[in-house]
PDB file of C-alpha atoms and ligand atoms in Angstrom:
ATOM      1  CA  UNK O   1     -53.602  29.165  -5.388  1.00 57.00           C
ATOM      2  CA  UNK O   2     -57.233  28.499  -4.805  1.00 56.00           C
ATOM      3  CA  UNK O   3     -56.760  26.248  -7.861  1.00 54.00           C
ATOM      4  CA  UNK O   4     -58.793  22.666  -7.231  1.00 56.00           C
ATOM      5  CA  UNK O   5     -56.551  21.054  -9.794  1.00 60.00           C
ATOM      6  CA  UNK O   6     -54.354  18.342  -8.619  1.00 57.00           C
ATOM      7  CA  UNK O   7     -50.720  19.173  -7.652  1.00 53.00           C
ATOM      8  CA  UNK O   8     -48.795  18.155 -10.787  1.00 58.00           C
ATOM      9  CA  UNK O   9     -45.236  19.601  -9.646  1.00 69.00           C
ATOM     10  CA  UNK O  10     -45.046  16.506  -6.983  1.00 81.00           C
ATOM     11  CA  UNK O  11     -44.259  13.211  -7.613  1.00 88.00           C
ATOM     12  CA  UNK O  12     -45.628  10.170  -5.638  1.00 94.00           C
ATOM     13  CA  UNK O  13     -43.474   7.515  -4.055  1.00 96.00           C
ATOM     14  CA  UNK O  14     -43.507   4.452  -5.994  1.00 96.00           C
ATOM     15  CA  UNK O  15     -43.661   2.096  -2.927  1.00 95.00           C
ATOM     16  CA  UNK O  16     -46.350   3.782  -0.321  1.00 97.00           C
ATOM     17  CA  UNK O  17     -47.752   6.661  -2.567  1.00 96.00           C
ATOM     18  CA  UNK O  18     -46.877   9.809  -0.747  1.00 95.00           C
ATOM     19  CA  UNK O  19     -46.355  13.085  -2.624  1.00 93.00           C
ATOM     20  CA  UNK O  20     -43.248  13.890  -1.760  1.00 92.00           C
ATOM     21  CA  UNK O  21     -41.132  16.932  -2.893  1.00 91.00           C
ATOM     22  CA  UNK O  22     -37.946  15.321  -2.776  1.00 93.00           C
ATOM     23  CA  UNK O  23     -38.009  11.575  -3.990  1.00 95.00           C
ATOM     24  CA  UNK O  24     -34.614   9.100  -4.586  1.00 96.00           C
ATOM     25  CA  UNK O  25     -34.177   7.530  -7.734  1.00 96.00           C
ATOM     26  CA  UNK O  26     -32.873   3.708  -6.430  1.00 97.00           C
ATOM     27  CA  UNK O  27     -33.528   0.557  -6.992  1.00 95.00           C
ATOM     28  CA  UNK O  28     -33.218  -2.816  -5.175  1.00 94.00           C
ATOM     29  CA  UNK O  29     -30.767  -4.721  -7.351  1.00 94.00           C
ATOM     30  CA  UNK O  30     -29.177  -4.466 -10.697  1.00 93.00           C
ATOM     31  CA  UNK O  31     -31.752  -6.388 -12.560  1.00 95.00           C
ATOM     32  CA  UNK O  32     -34.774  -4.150 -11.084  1.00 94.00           C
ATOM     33  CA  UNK O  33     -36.044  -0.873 -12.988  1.00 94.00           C
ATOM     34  CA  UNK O  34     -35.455   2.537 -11.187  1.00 96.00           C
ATOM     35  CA  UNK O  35     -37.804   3.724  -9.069  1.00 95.00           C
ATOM     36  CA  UNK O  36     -38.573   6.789  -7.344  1.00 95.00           C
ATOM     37  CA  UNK O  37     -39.250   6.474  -3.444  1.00 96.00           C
ATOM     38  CA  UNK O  38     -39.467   8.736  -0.705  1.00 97.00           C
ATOM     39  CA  UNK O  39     -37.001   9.180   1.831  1.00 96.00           C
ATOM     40  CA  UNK O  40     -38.713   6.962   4.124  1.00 97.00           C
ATOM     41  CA  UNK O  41     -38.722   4.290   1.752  1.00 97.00           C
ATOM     42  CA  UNK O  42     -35.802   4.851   0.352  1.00 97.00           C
ATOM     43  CA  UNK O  43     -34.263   4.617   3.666  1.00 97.00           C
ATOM     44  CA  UNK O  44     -35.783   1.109   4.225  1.00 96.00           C
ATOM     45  CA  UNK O  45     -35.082  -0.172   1.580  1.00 96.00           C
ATOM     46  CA  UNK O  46     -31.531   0.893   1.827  1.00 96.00           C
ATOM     47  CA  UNK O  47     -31.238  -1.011   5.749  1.00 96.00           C
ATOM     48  CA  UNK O  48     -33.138  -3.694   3.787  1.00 96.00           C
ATOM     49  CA  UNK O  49     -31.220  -4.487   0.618  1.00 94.00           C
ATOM     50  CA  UNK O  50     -28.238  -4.990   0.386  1.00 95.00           C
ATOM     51  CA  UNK O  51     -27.737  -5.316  -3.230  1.00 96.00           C
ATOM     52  CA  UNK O  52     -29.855  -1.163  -2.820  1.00 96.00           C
ATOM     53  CA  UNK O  53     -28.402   0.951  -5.971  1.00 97.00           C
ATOM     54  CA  UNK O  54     -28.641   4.886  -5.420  1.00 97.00           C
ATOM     55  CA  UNK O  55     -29.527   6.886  -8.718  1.00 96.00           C
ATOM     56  CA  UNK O  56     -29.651  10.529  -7.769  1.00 96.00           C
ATOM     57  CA  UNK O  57     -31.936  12.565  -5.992  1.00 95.00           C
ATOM     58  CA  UNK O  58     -35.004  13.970  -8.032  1.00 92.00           C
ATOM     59  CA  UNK O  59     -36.533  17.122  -6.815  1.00 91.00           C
ATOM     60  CA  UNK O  60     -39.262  19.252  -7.109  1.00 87.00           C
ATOM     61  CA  UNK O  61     -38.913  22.328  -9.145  1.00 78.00           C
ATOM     62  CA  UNK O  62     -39.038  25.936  -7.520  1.00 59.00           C
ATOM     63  CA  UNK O  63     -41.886  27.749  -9.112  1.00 54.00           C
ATOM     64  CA  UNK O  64     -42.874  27.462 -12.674  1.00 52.00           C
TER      65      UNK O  64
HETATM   66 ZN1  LIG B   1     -42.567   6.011   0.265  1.00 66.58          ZN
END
């Protein structure tokens, strides 16, 4: 706390950039790398795709 370093316990969404502390590891077909999106995102692309792989759910650590 009080620390002006940048939050490195969060991960951004790979789509629209949002820390998020909860991100989903999916990707859009078979022959597209994993990425990590937010739930947001995740959700789109999951209404959007239908060829939408889920990976797992990555999330943030308690404290250190
Ligand atoms: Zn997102």
């Amino acid at each position: 706390m009080g620390s002006s370093s940048r939050e490195r316990n969060e991960r951004a969404c790979e789509c629209c950039f949002v820390s998020a502390s909860t991100l989903f590891r999916v990707r859009s077909d078979a022959n597209q790398p994993w990425k990590f999106l937010c739930q947001a995102c995740q959700q789109t692309l999951k209404s959007t795709s239908s060829t939408y792989l889920y990976g797992g759910t990555w999330k943030k650590k308690k404290r250190n």
